[in-house]
Amino acid sequence: DGMPQPTGGGGGGGGDQRSWRDLHELLCENARLALENQLLRENAQLAQENSSLQAKQPRAEGARCGGEERTQMQKARTHPAVPPGMWLVPGQCGEFGSAPIAGGYFVHPFPEPAAPMCAEPERKKSGKSAKPKQERTSSVDCTPPIEGDERASVMLRNLPNNYSRQMILEMLDSEGFAGKYDFIYLPIDFRTQACLGYAFLNFVEPAAVRSFWSTFDGFSRWAVPSKKTCKLTWCSPNEQGREAHIDRYRNSSVMHSAVPEDYKPLIFEGGEVVLFPEPSKVPKAPRSRCLLAAVAA
C-alpha cells in the first residue's frame, strides 16, 4: 500500500499493469542479489578462517625445526620399525656398509656407553682409614649345653615384668635347683620399678646347667598370669663364672646405697646369701630422678 502509484490517464490501463509487473520483478531481483552478496561474504570469511588454521601448524613446525628439519620429521614418520638395539641415522650411501632403508637413513647399532662425565668423587675421611663393612652377626648363643661343657653362667629371657628377685629364687628352688646356683641378678627399671624381663644366673657346677636348660628353656608355668615363654641363652665368654659377675657389678651404680637391696645382685655360699664384696671405688649414684626422689622422701 505504501508503494508509489503510477500516474497516467484512464485510457492507459494496459501500460499500468506492465509498470507494476516490471517494478515487482525489479524488487525481487534486488532481494536475490542482496542474499547472494551476504552468502558470498560469509563463504569468504569461512575460507579465510580455514586458511589461517591450516597455516598455523606449518609455521609452528617451521619455527621449531626450520624447513629442512621439518622435511626430515615428515620423512621420519614413514620410517619402518627397526630391531631393538638399533637406530636410524642419516648418511651417504655406503657410509655404513649397507643401503638406506628409507629417505637416506641407515640402520646402525647403538654406540657403546661412555664413562659417566659426572662420576661422584670418592669421599675421603680425614684422620681415619676406610674400613670394609662387616656383616652384623648375632652374639647370642642359645645352643643347649653338651657333655663336657664348662660354661656355668646363663641368661633367662622373657620373664614376666612383674616378677621380683624373690619370685625368681622361689621358682628356682621349687624346680629342684636350690643350692645349685651361687649368683643371681634381676635388672630393675628404676622408673617403673618393674624388672626388664631377663636375669643372670651362675651355677656352682657346670653339670647342673644341662638339667636347668631342659627345665626352663620353654618354661611358662609362672606364678602370675603371663603368656611369655622363657628362653635360655649363654652369657658371653667374659661373663662366665661367679667372679666375673662380681667384678662387673661391685663398682657399678647398682651397688650404690641409694638403690634398694631387692634391686641388687646376690651371691651365695652353700645355698646361703653372703655379703657382696666391698667396692674398690665409690660407686656412682644411679641416673634416676624417680629413684633419688623416692630415697629422699
PDB file of C-alpha atoms in Angstrom:
ATOM      1  CA  ASP A   1       0.000   0.000   0.000  1.00  0.00           C
ATOM      2  CA  GLY A   2       2.910   2.330   0.692  1.00  0.00           C
ATOM      3  CA  MET A   3       4.401   1.901  -2.810  1.00  0.00           C
ATOM      4  CA  PRO A   4       4.156   4.854  -5.182  1.00  0.00           C
ATOM      5  CA  GLN A   5       1.257   4.655  -7.539  1.00  0.00           C
ATOM      6  CA  PRO A   6       1.902   5.090 -11.247  1.00  0.00           C
ATOM      7  CA  THR A   7       0.282   8.117 -12.747  1.00  0.00           C
ATOM      8  CA  GLY A   8      -1.450   8.341 -16.091  1.00  0.00           C
ATOM      9  CA  GLY A   9      -4.780   8.780 -17.771  1.00  0.00           C
ATOM     10  CA  GLY A  10      -7.623   6.398 -17.535  1.00  0.00           C
ATOM     11  CA  GLY A  11      -7.015   5.370 -21.130  1.00  0.00           C
ATOM     12  CA  GLY A  12      -3.613   3.714 -20.335  1.00  0.00           C
ATOM     13  CA  GLY A  13      -4.787   0.621 -18.337  1.00  0.00           C
ATOM     14  CA  GLY A  14      -2.526  -1.903 -20.172  1.00  0.00           C
ATOM     15  CA  GLY A  15       0.581   0.205 -19.607  1.00  0.00           C
ATOM     16  CA  ASP A  16      -0.137   0.458 -15.861  1.00  0.00           C
ATOM     17  CA  GLN A  17      -0.219  -3.309 -15.479  1.00  0.00           C
ATOM     18  CA  ARG A  18       3.189  -3.657 -17.206  1.00  0.00           C
ATOM     19  CA  SER A  19       4.700  -0.988 -14.953  1.00  0.00           C
ATOM     20  CA  TRP A  20       3.563  -2.825 -11.831  1.00  0.00           C
ATOM     21  CA  ARG A  21       4.934  -6.105 -13.130  1.00  0.00           C
ATOM     22  CA  ASP A  22       8.307  -4.594 -14.022  1.00  0.00           C
ATOM     23  CA  LEU A  23       8.562  -2.953 -10.593  1.00  0.00           C
ATOM     24  CA  HIS A  24       7.784  -6.235  -8.840  1.00  0.00           C
ATOM     25  CA  GLU A  25      10.421  -8.134 -10.832  1.00  0.00           C
ATOM     26  CA  LEU A  26      12.997  -5.429 -10.084  1.00  0.00           C
ATOM     27  CA  LEU A  27      12.349  -5.643  -6.367  1.00  0.00           C
ATOM     28  CA  CYS A  28      12.647  -9.462  -6.391  1.00  0.00           C
ATOM     29  CA  GLU A  29      15.938  -9.279  -8.296  1.00  0.00           C
ATOM     30  CA  ASN A  30      17.333  -6.780  -5.806  1.00  0.00           C
ATOM     31  CA  ALA A  31      16.412  -9.069  -2.880  1.00  0.00           C
ATOM     32  CA  ARG A  32      18.031 -12.074  -4.602  1.00  0.00           C
ATOM     33  CA  LEU A  33      21.254 -10.161  -5.230  1.00  0.00           C
ATOM     34  CA  ALA A  34      21.388  -8.946  -1.625  1.00  0.00           C
ATOM     35  CA  LEU A  35      21.025 -12.524  -0.358  1.00  0.00           C
ATOM     36  CA  GLU A  36      23.774 -13.768  -2.720  1.00  0.00           C
ATOM     37  CA  ASN A  37      26.109 -10.996  -1.546  1.00  0.00           C
ATOM     38  CA  GLN A  38      25.552 -11.971   2.089  1.00  0.00           C
ATOM     39  CA  LEU A  39      26.269 -15.651   1.334  1.00  0.00           C
ATOM     40  CA  LEU A  40      29.432 -14.724  -0.589  1.00  0.00           C
ATOM     41  CA  ARG A  41      30.708 -12.646   2.350  1.00  0.00           C
ATOM     42  CA  GLU A  42      30.062 -15.497   4.779  1.00  0.00           C
ATOM     43  CA  ASN A  43      31.805 -18.003   2.492  1.00  0.00           C
ATOM     44  CA  ALA A  44      34.796 -15.708   2.127  1.00  0.00           C
ATOM     45  CA  GLN A  45      35.057 -15.325   5.893  1.00  0.00           C
ATOM     46  CA  LEU A  46      34.928 -19.097   6.423  1.00  0.00           C
ATOM     47  CA  ALA A  47      37.591 -19.640   3.748  1.00  0.00           C
ATOM     48  CA  GLN A  48      39.841 -17.091   5.419  1.00  0.00           C
ATOM     49  CA  GLU A  49      39.461 -18.783   8.819  1.00  0.00           C
ATOM     50  CA  ASN A  50      40.272 -22.210   7.333  1.00  0.00           C
ATOM     51  CA  SER A  51      43.350 -20.825   5.646  1.00  0.00           C
ATOM     52  CA  SER A  52      44.518 -19.320   8.945  1.00  0.00           C
ATOM     53  CA  LEU A  53      44.078 -22.618  10.784  1.00  0.00           C
ATOM     54  CA  GLN A  54      45.944 -24.568   8.098  1.00  0.00           C
ATOM     55  CA  ALA A  55      48.804 -22.061   8.098  1.00  0.00           C
ATOM     56  CA  LYS A  56      49.348 -22.175  11.890  1.00  0.00           C
ATOM     57  CA  GLN A  57      50.691 -25.782  12.046  1.00  0.00           C
ATOM     58  CA  PRO A  58      53.368 -25.439   9.345  1.00  0.00           C
ATOM     59  CA  ARG A  59      54.507 -22.149  10.831  1.00  0.00           C
ATOM     60  CA  ALA A  60      54.828 -23.730  14.304  1.00  0.00           C
ATOM     61  CA  GLU A  61      56.904 -26.627  12.952  1.00  0.00           C
ATOM     62  CA  GLY A  62      58.980 -24.236  10.883  1.00  0.00           C
ATOM     63  CA  ALA A  63      59.703 -22.123  13.959  1.00  0.00           C
ATOM     64  CA  ARG A  64      60.961 -25.167  15.904  1.00  0.00           C
ATOM     65  CA  CYS A  65      62.789 -27.112  13.283  1.00  0.00           C
ATOM     66  CA  GLY A  66      63.258 -24.998  10.169  1.00  0.00           C
ATOM     67  CA  GLY A  67      62.238 -26.005   6.688  1.00  0.00           C
ATOM     68  CA  GLU A  68      64.835 -28.760   6.243  1.00  0.00           C
ATOM     69  CA  GLU A  69      64.314 -30.310   9.678  1.00  0.00           C
ATOM     70  CA  ARG A  70      60.548 -30.242   9.146  1.00  0.00           C
ATOM     71  CA  THR A  71      61.023 -32.230   5.952  1.00  0.00           C
ATOM     72  CA  GLN A  72      63.121 -34.800   7.820  1.00  0.00           C
ATOM     73  CA  MET A  73      60.490 -35.076  10.532  1.00  0.00           C
ATOM     74  CA  GLN A  74      57.839 -35.762   7.942  1.00  0.00           C
ATOM     75  CA  LYS A  75      60.045 -38.448   6.401  1.00  0.00           C
ATOM     76  CA  ALA A  76      60.756 -39.993   9.813  1.00  0.00           C
ATOM     77  CA  ARG A  77      57.058 -40.579  10.314  1.00  0.00           C
ATOM     78  CA  THR A  78      57.125 -43.037   7.424  1.00  0.00           C
ATOM     79  CA  HIS A  79      60.260 -44.956   8.569  1.00  0.00           C
ATOM     80  CA  PRO A  80      59.732 -48.673   9.127  1.00  0.00           C
ATOM     81  CA  ALA A  81      60.325 -50.275  12.548  1.00  0.00           C
ATOM     82  CA  VAL A  82      63.949 -51.110  13.396  1.00  0.00           C
ATOM     83  CA  PRO A  83      65.229 -54.018  15.551  1.00  0.00           C
ATOM     84  CA  PRO A  84      65.960 -53.462  19.281  1.00  0.00           C
ATOM     85  CA  GLY A  85      69.388 -52.028  19.933  1.00  0.00           C
ATOM     86  CA  MET A  86      69.461 -50.235  16.554  1.00  0.00           C
ATOM     87  CA  TRP A  87      68.605 -46.715  15.459  1.00  0.00           C
ATOM     88  CA  LEU A  88      68.197 -44.761  12.229  1.00  0.00           C
ATOM     89  CA  VAL A  89      70.958 -42.333  11.260  1.00  0.00           C
ATOM     90  CA  PRO A  90      71.223 -40.129   8.130  1.00  0.00           C
ATOM     91  CA  GLY A  91      74.248 -40.603   5.877  1.00  0.00           C
ATOM     92  CA  GLN A  92      75.661 -41.125   2.428  1.00  0.00           C
ATOM     93  CA  CYS A  93      75.252 -44.377   0.555  1.00  0.00           C
ATOM     94  CA  GLY A  94      77.950 -46.844   1.581  1.00  0.00           C
ATOM     95  CA  GLU A  95      78.975 -44.896   4.660  1.00  0.00           C
ATOM     96  CA  PHE A  96      77.604 -47.559   6.999  1.00  0.00           C
ATOM     97  CA  GLY A  97      78.155 -50.546   4.722  1.00  0.00           C
ATOM     98  CA  SER A  98      74.502 -51.024   3.802  1.00  0.00           C
ATOM     99  CA  ALA A  99      71.840 -49.497   1.638  1.00  0.00           C
ATOM    100  CA  PRO A 100      69.432 -46.933   3.098  1.00  0.00           C
ATOM    101  CA  ILE A 101      66.048 -48.288   4.070  1.00  0.00           C
ATOM    102  CA  ALA A 102      64.063 -45.076   3.580  1.00  0.00           C
ATOM    103  CA  GLY A 103      64.703 -41.413   2.867  1.00  0.00           C
ATOM    104  CA  GLY A 104      68.509 -41.642   3.058  1.00  0.00           C
ATOM    105  CA  TYR A 105      68.502 -43.220   6.587  1.00  0.00           C
ATOM    106  CA  PHE A 106      70.588 -46.219   7.635  1.00  0.00           C
ATOM    107  CA  VAL A 107      70.115 -48.807  10.397  1.00  0.00           C
ATOM    108  CA  HIS A 108      73.032 -48.506  12.817  1.00  0.00           C
ATOM    109  CA  PRO A 109      73.654 -50.154  16.245  1.00  0.00           C
ATOM    110  CA  PHE A 110      73.645 -48.106  19.431  1.00  0.00           C
ATOM    111  CA  PRO A 111      77.106 -46.806  20.351  1.00  0.00           C
ATOM    112  CA  GLU A 112      78.867 -48.282  23.371  1.00  0.00           C
ATOM    113  CA  PRO A 113      78.049 -46.372  26.582  1.00  0.00           C
ATOM    114  CA  ALA A 114      80.756 -43.979  27.581  1.00  0.00           C
ATOM    115  CA  ALA A 115      82.071 -43.488  31.096  1.00  0.00           C
ATOM    116  CA  PRO A 116      79.908 -41.082  33.137  1.00  0.00           C
ATOM    117  CA  MET A 117      81.051 -37.493  32.867  1.00  0.00           C
ATOM    118  CA  CYS A 118      79.994 -36.557  36.391  1.00  0.00           C
ATOM    119  CA  ALA A 119      81.042 -39.559  38.445  1.00  0.00           C
ATOM    120  CA  GLU A 120      80.748 -38.882  42.154  1.00  0.00           C
ATOM    121  CA  PRO A 121      84.231 -38.474  43.631  1.00  0.00           C
ATOM    122  CA  GLU A 122      85.278 -40.732  46.463  1.00  0.00           C
ATOM    123  CA  ARG A 123      84.840 -39.172  49.858  1.00  0.00           C
ATOM    124  CA  LYS A 124      87.943 -39.004  51.946  1.00  0.00           C
ATOM    125  CA  LYS A 125      87.756 -39.315  55.684  1.00  0.00           C
ATOM    126  CA  SER A 126      90.284 -37.181  57.442  1.00  0.00           C
ATOM    127  CA  GLY A 127      92.389 -38.997  60.012  1.00  0.00           C
ATOM    128  CA  LYS A 128      90.654 -42.344  59.626  1.00  0.00           C
ATOM    129  CA  SER A 129      91.136 -45.055  57.072  1.00  0.00           C
ATOM    130  CA  ALA A 130      88.083 -46.562  55.472  1.00  0.00           C
ATOM    131  CA  LYS A 131      87.196 -49.953  56.892  1.00  0.00           C
ATOM    132  CA  PRO A 132      85.221 -52.529  54.954  1.00  0.00           C
ATOM    133  CA  LYS A 133      81.737 -53.105  56.249  1.00  0.00           C
ATOM    134  CA  GLN A 134      81.267 -56.372  58.043  1.00  0.00           C
ATOM    135  CA  GLU A 135      78.038 -58.286  58.201  1.00  0.00           C
ATOM    136  CA  ARG A 136      76.336 -57.930  61.528  1.00  0.00           C
ATOM    137  CA  THR A 137      76.164 -61.229  63.303  1.00  0.00           C
ATOM    138  CA  SER A 138      74.254 -62.068  66.441  1.00  0.00           C
ATOM    139  CA  SER A 139      76.369 -62.730  69.536  1.00  0.00           C
ATOM    140  CA  VAL A 140      73.543 -64.536  71.344  1.00  0.00           C
ATOM    141  CA  ASP A 141      74.336 -68.208  71.870  1.00  0.00           C
ATOM    142  CA  CYS A 142      71.245 -70.290  72.520  1.00  0.00           C
ATOM    143  CA  THR A 143      72.666 -73.723  71.800  1.00  0.00           C
ATOM    144  CA  PRO A 144      71.933 -76.218  74.594  1.00  0.00           C
ATOM    145  CA  PRO A 145      74.883 -77.457  76.686  1.00  0.00           C
ATOM    146  CA  ILE A 146      76.621 -80.651  75.681  1.00  0.00           C
ATOM    147  CA  GLU A 147      78.643 -83.235  77.573  1.00  0.00           C
ATOM    148  CA  GLY A 148      81.813 -81.684  78.953  1.00  0.00           C
ATOM    149  CA  ASP A 149      80.647 -78.073  78.566  1.00  0.00           C
ATOM    150  CA  GLU A 150      82.450 -75.983  81.193  1.00  0.00           C
ATOM    151  CA  ARG A 151      80.240 -72.887  80.981  1.00  0.00           C
ATOM    152  CA  ALA A 152      78.206 -72.145  84.103  1.00  0.00           C
ATOM    153  CA  SER A 153      76.566 -68.715  83.527  1.00  0.00           C
ATOM    154  CA  VAL A 154      73.255 -68.403  81.686  1.00  0.00           C
ATOM    155  CA  MET A 155      70.694 -65.727  80.963  1.00  0.00           C
ATOM    156  CA  LEU A 156      66.968 -66.210  81.455  1.00  0.00           C
ATOM    157  CA  ARG A 157      64.901 -64.231  78.915  1.00  0.00           C
ATOM    158  CA  ASN A 158      61.195 -63.456  78.506  1.00  0.00           C
ATOM    159  CA  LEU A 159      60.471 -63.302  82.211  1.00  0.00           C
ATOM    160  CA  PRO A 160      57.221 -61.629  83.320  1.00  0.00           C
ATOM    161  CA  ASN A 161      57.922 -57.959  84.011  1.00  0.00           C
ATOM    162  CA  ASN A 162      56.072 -58.085  87.332  1.00  0.00           C
ATOM    163  CA  TYR A 163      58.414 -60.775  88.681  1.00  0.00           C
ATOM    164  CA  SER A 164      60.696 -59.813  91.564  1.00  0.00           C
ATOM    165  CA  ARG A 165      64.052 -61.232  92.587  1.00  0.00           C
ATOM    166  CA  GLN A 166      62.406 -63.170  95.403  1.00  0.00           C
ATOM    167  CA  MET A 167      59.906 -64.726  92.995  1.00  0.00           C
ATOM    168  CA  ILE A 168      62.788 -65.880  90.784  1.00  0.00           C
ATOM    169  CA  LEU A 169      64.512 -67.518  93.758  1.00  0.00           C
ATOM    170  CA  GLU A 170      61.330 -69.293  94.808  1.00  0.00           C
ATOM    171  CA  MET A 171      60.806 -70.527  91.236  1.00  0.00           C
ATOM    172  CA  LEU A 172      64.341 -71.923  91.063  1.00  0.00           C
ATOM    173  CA  ASP A 173      64.079 -73.684  94.418  1.00  0.00           C
ATOM    174  CA  SER A 174      60.657 -75.130  93.643  1.00  0.00           C
ATOM    175  CA  GLU A 175      62.030 -76.717  90.448  1.00  0.00           C
ATOM    176  CA  GLY A 176      64.807 -78.501  92.373  1.00  0.00           C
ATOM    177  CA  PHE A 177      67.760 -76.133  91.916  1.00  0.00           C
ATOM    178  CA  ALA A 178      68.133 -74.886  95.483  1.00  0.00           C
ATOM    179  CA  GLY A 179      71.812 -74.619  96.443  1.00  0.00           C
ATOM    180  CA  LYS A 180      72.985 -75.230  92.850  1.00  0.00           C
ATOM    181  CA  TYR A 181      73.494 -71.570  91.944  1.00  0.00           C
ATOM    182  CA  ASP A 182      75.804 -69.015  93.560  1.00  0.00           C
ATOM    183  CA  PHE A 183      74.916 -65.774  91.735  1.00  0.00           C
ATOM    184  CA  ILE A 184      71.709 -64.108  90.564  1.00  0.00           C
ATOM    185  CA  TYR A 185      70.873 -60.651  89.254  1.00  0.00           C
ATOM    186  CA  LEU A 186      67.495 -59.397  88.056  1.00  0.00           C
ATOM    187  CA  PRO A 187      67.828 -55.882  86.497  1.00  0.00           C
ATOM    188  CA  ILE A 188      65.048 -53.474  87.536  1.00  0.00           C
ATOM    189  CA  ASP A 189      63.762 -50.355  85.793  1.00  0.00           C
ATOM    190  CA  PHE A 190      64.122 -47.643  88.463  1.00  0.00           C
ATOM    191  CA  ARG A 191      61.374 -45.535  86.885  1.00  0.00           C
ATOM    192  CA  THR A 192      58.659 -48.203  86.653  1.00  0.00           C
ATOM    193  CA  GLN A 193      60.051 -50.439  89.431  1.00  0.00           C
ATOM    194  CA  ALA A 194      59.447 -53.438  87.170  1.00  0.00           C
ATOM    195  CA  CYS A 195      62.007 -55.958  86.013  1.00  0.00           C
ATOM    196  CA  LEU A 196      63.414 -55.731  82.495  1.00  0.00           C
ATOM    197  CA  GLY A 197      62.375 -59.293  81.664  1.00  0.00           C
ATOM    198  CA  TYR A 198      65.722 -61.062  81.983  1.00  0.00           C
ATOM    199  CA  ALA A 199      68.065 -62.324  84.702  1.00  0.00           C
ATOM    200  CA  PHE A 200      71.643 -63.608  85.044  1.00  0.00           C
ATOM    201  CA  LEU A 201      72.411 -66.843  86.861  1.00  0.00           C
ATOM    202  CA  ASN A 202      75.624 -68.716  87.635  1.00  0.00           C
ATOM    203  CA  PHE A 203      75.775 -72.351  88.758  1.00  0.00           C
ATOM    204  CA  VAL A 204      78.238 -73.861  91.184  1.00  0.00           C
ATOM    205  CA  GLU A 205      78.825 -76.821  88.866  1.00  0.00           C
ATOM    206  CA  PRO A 206      78.591 -76.600  85.058  1.00  0.00           C
ATOM    207  CA  ALA A 207      76.976 -80.065  85.001  1.00  0.00           C
ATOM    208  CA  ALA A 208      73.821 -78.599  86.593  1.00  0.00           C
ATOM    209  CA  VAL A 209      73.241 -76.359  83.579  1.00  0.00           C
ATOM    210  CA  ARG A 210      72.071 -79.237  81.390  1.00  0.00           C
ATOM    211  CA  SER A 211      69.132 -80.176  83.641  1.00  0.00           C
ATOM    212  CA  PHE A 212      68.385 -76.488  84.240  1.00  0.00           C
ATOM    213  CA  TRP A 213      68.305 -75.899  80.490  1.00  0.00           C
ATOM    214  CA  SER A 214      65.890 -78.746  79.841  1.00  0.00           C
ATOM    215  CA  THR A 215      63.612 -77.423  82.618  1.00  0.00           C
ATOM    216  CA  PHE A 216      63.482 -73.694  81.888  1.00  0.00           C
ATOM    217  CA  ASP A 217      64.011 -73.411  78.132  1.00  0.00           C
ATOM    218  CA  GLY A 218      60.342 -73.083  77.118  1.00  0.00           C
ATOM    219  CA  PHE A 219      59.123 -72.716  80.724  1.00  0.00           C
ATOM    220  CA  SER A 220      55.739 -70.979  81.115  1.00  0.00           C
ATOM    221  CA  ARG A 221      54.357 -72.123  84.489  1.00  0.00           C
ATOM    222  CA  TRP A 222      54.560 -68.644  86.032  1.00  0.00           C
ATOM    223  CA  ALA A 223      53.220 -67.661  89.426  1.00  0.00           C
ATOM    224  CA  VAL A 224      51.324 -64.786  87.772  1.00  0.00           C
ATOM    225  CA  PRO A 225      49.195 -64.737  84.603  1.00  0.00           C
ATOM    226  CA  SER A 226      51.523 -64.298  81.616  1.00  0.00           C
ATOM    227  CA  LYS A 227      51.733 -65.511  78.023  1.00  0.00           C
ATOM    228  CA  LYS A 228      55.529 -65.329  77.959  1.00  0.00           C
ATOM    229  CA  THR A 229      57.724 -68.360  77.353  1.00  0.00           C
ATOM    230  CA  CYS A 230      61.159 -68.454  78.958  1.00  0.00           C
ATOM    231  CA  LYS A 231      64.186 -68.644  76.677  1.00  0.00           C
ATOM    232  CA  LEU A 232      67.733 -69.514  77.785  1.00  0.00           C
ATOM    233  CA  THR A 233      70.973 -68.208  76.302  1.00  0.00           C
ATOM    234  CA  TRP A 234      74.595 -68.313  77.397  1.00  0.00           C
ATOM    235  CA  CYS A 235      76.326 -65.338  78.953  1.00  0.00           C
ATOM    236  CA  SER A 236      79.264 -64.001  76.955  1.00  0.00           C
ATOM    237  CA  PRO A 237      82.665 -65.689  77.457  1.00  0.00           C
ATOM    238  CA  ASN A 238      83.995 -62.800  79.581  1.00  0.00           C
ATOM    239  CA  GLU A 239      80.975 -63.131  81.906  1.00  0.00           C
ATOM    240  CA  GLN A 240      81.364 -66.812  82.805  1.00  0.00           C
ATOM    241  CA  GLY A 241      81.786 -67.710  86.479  1.00  0.00           C
ATOM    242  CA  ARG A 242      80.780 -66.011  89.706  1.00  0.00           C
ATOM    243  CA  GLU A 243      83.987 -63.982  89.995  1.00  0.00           C
ATOM    244  CA  ALA A 244      83.400 -62.437  86.572  1.00  0.00           C
ATOM    245  CA  HIS A 245      79.959 -61.228  87.669  1.00  0.00           C
ATOM    246  CA  ILE A 246      81.337 -59.869  90.956  1.00  0.00           C
ATOM    247  CA  ASP A 247      83.996 -57.885  89.087  1.00  0.00           C
ATOM    248  CA  ARG A 248      81.352 -56.467  86.782  1.00  0.00           C
ATOM    249  CA  TYR A 249      78.922 -55.251  89.445  1.00  0.00           C
ATOM    250  CA  ARG A 250      80.955 -54.493  92.570  1.00  0.00           C
ATOM    251  CA  ASN A 251      81.738 -50.924  91.381  1.00  0.00           C
ATOM    252  CA  SER A 252      78.509 -50.461  89.441  1.00  0.00           C
ATOM    253  CA  SER A 253      75.949 -47.785  90.309  1.00  0.00           C
ATOM    254  CA  VAL A 254      73.506 -50.574  91.128  1.00  0.00           C
ATOM    255  CA  MET A 255      75.564 -51.170  94.321  1.00  0.00           C
ATOM    256  CA  HIS A 256      75.090 -47.550  95.451  1.00  0.00           C
ATOM    257  CA  SER A 257      73.491 -47.087  98.861  1.00  0.00           C
ATOM    258  CA  ALA A 258      70.530 -45.301  97.266  1.00  0.00           C
ATOM    259  CA  VAL A 259      69.495 -48.473  95.405  1.00  0.00           C
ATOM    260  CA  PRO A 260      67.102 -50.785  97.305  1.00  0.00           C
ATOM    261  CA  GLU A 261      68.532 -54.160  98.305  1.00  0.00           C
ATOM    262  CA  ASP A 262      65.947 -56.026  96.240  1.00  0.00           C
ATOM    263  CA  TYR A 263      67.363 -54.378  93.087  1.00  0.00           C
ATOM    264  CA  LYS A 264      70.936 -55.567  93.676  1.00  0.00           C
ATOM    265  CA  PRO A 265      72.653 -58.830  92.681  1.00  0.00           C
ATOM    266  CA  LEU A 266      73.087 -61.641  95.217  1.00  0.00           C
ATOM    267  CA  ILE A 267      75.870 -64.162  95.777  1.00  0.00           C
ATOM    268  CA  PHE A 268      75.604 -67.453  97.707  1.00  0.00           C
ATOM    269  CA  GLU A 269      77.837 -69.822  99.616  1.00  0.00           C
ATOM    270  CA  GLY A 270      76.431 -73.282 100.319  1.00  0.00           C
ATOM    271  CA  GLY A 271      72.969 -72.111  99.371  1.00  0.00           C
ATOM    272  CA  GLU A 272      73.056 -69.154 101.791  1.00  0.00           C
ATOM    273  CA  VAL A 273      73.247 -65.465 100.898  1.00  0.00           C
ATOM    274  CA  VAL A 274      76.586 -63.836 101.757  1.00  0.00           C
ATOM    275  CA  LEU A 275      77.705 -60.216 101.660  1.00  0.00           C
ATOM    276  CA  PHE A 276      78.744 -58.846  98.339  1.00  0.00           C
ATOM    277  CA  PRO A 277      82.471 -57.886  98.264  1.00  0.00           C
ATOM    278  CA  GLU A 278      83.187 -54.259  99.026  1.00  0.00           C
ATOM    279  CA  PRO A 279      83.697 -51.997  96.001  1.00  0.00           C
ATOM    280  CA  SER A 280      87.213 -50.997  95.095  1.00  0.00           C
ATOM    281  CA  LYS A 281      85.993 -47.451  94.487  1.00  0.00           C
ATOM    282  CA  VAL A 282      82.932 -45.457  95.463  1.00  0.00           C
ATOM    283  CA  PRO A 283      80.046 -46.366  93.124  1.00  0.00           C
ATOM    284  CA  LYS A 284      78.363 -43.501  91.302  1.00  0.00           C
ATOM    285  CA  ALA A 285      74.767 -42.687  92.105  1.00  0.00           C
ATOM    286  CA  PRO A 286      72.295 -44.033  89.518  1.00  0.00           C
ATOM    287  CA  ARG A 287      70.930 -41.551  86.990  1.00  0.00           C
ATOM    288  CA  SER A 288      67.313 -41.926  88.001  1.00  0.00           C
ATOM    289  CA  ARG A 289      65.324 -38.975  89.309  1.00  0.00           C
ATOM    290  CA  CYS A 290      62.484 -41.254  90.351  1.00  0.00           C
ATOM    291  CA  LEU A 291      64.778 -43.430  92.471  1.00  0.00           C
ATOM    292  CA  LEU A 292      66.592 -40.481  94.043  1.00  0.00           C
ATOM    293  CA  ALA A 293      63.288 -38.763  94.799  1.00  0.00           C
ATOM    294  CA  ALA A 294      61.961 -41.940  96.444  1.00  0.00           C
ATOM    295  CA  VAL A 295      65.103 -42.254  98.574  1.00  0.00           C
ATOM    296  CA  ALA A 296      64.934 -38.590  99.580  1.00  0.00           C
ATOM    297  CA  ALA A 297      61.300 -38.998 100.622  1.00  0.00           C
TER     298      ALA A 297
END
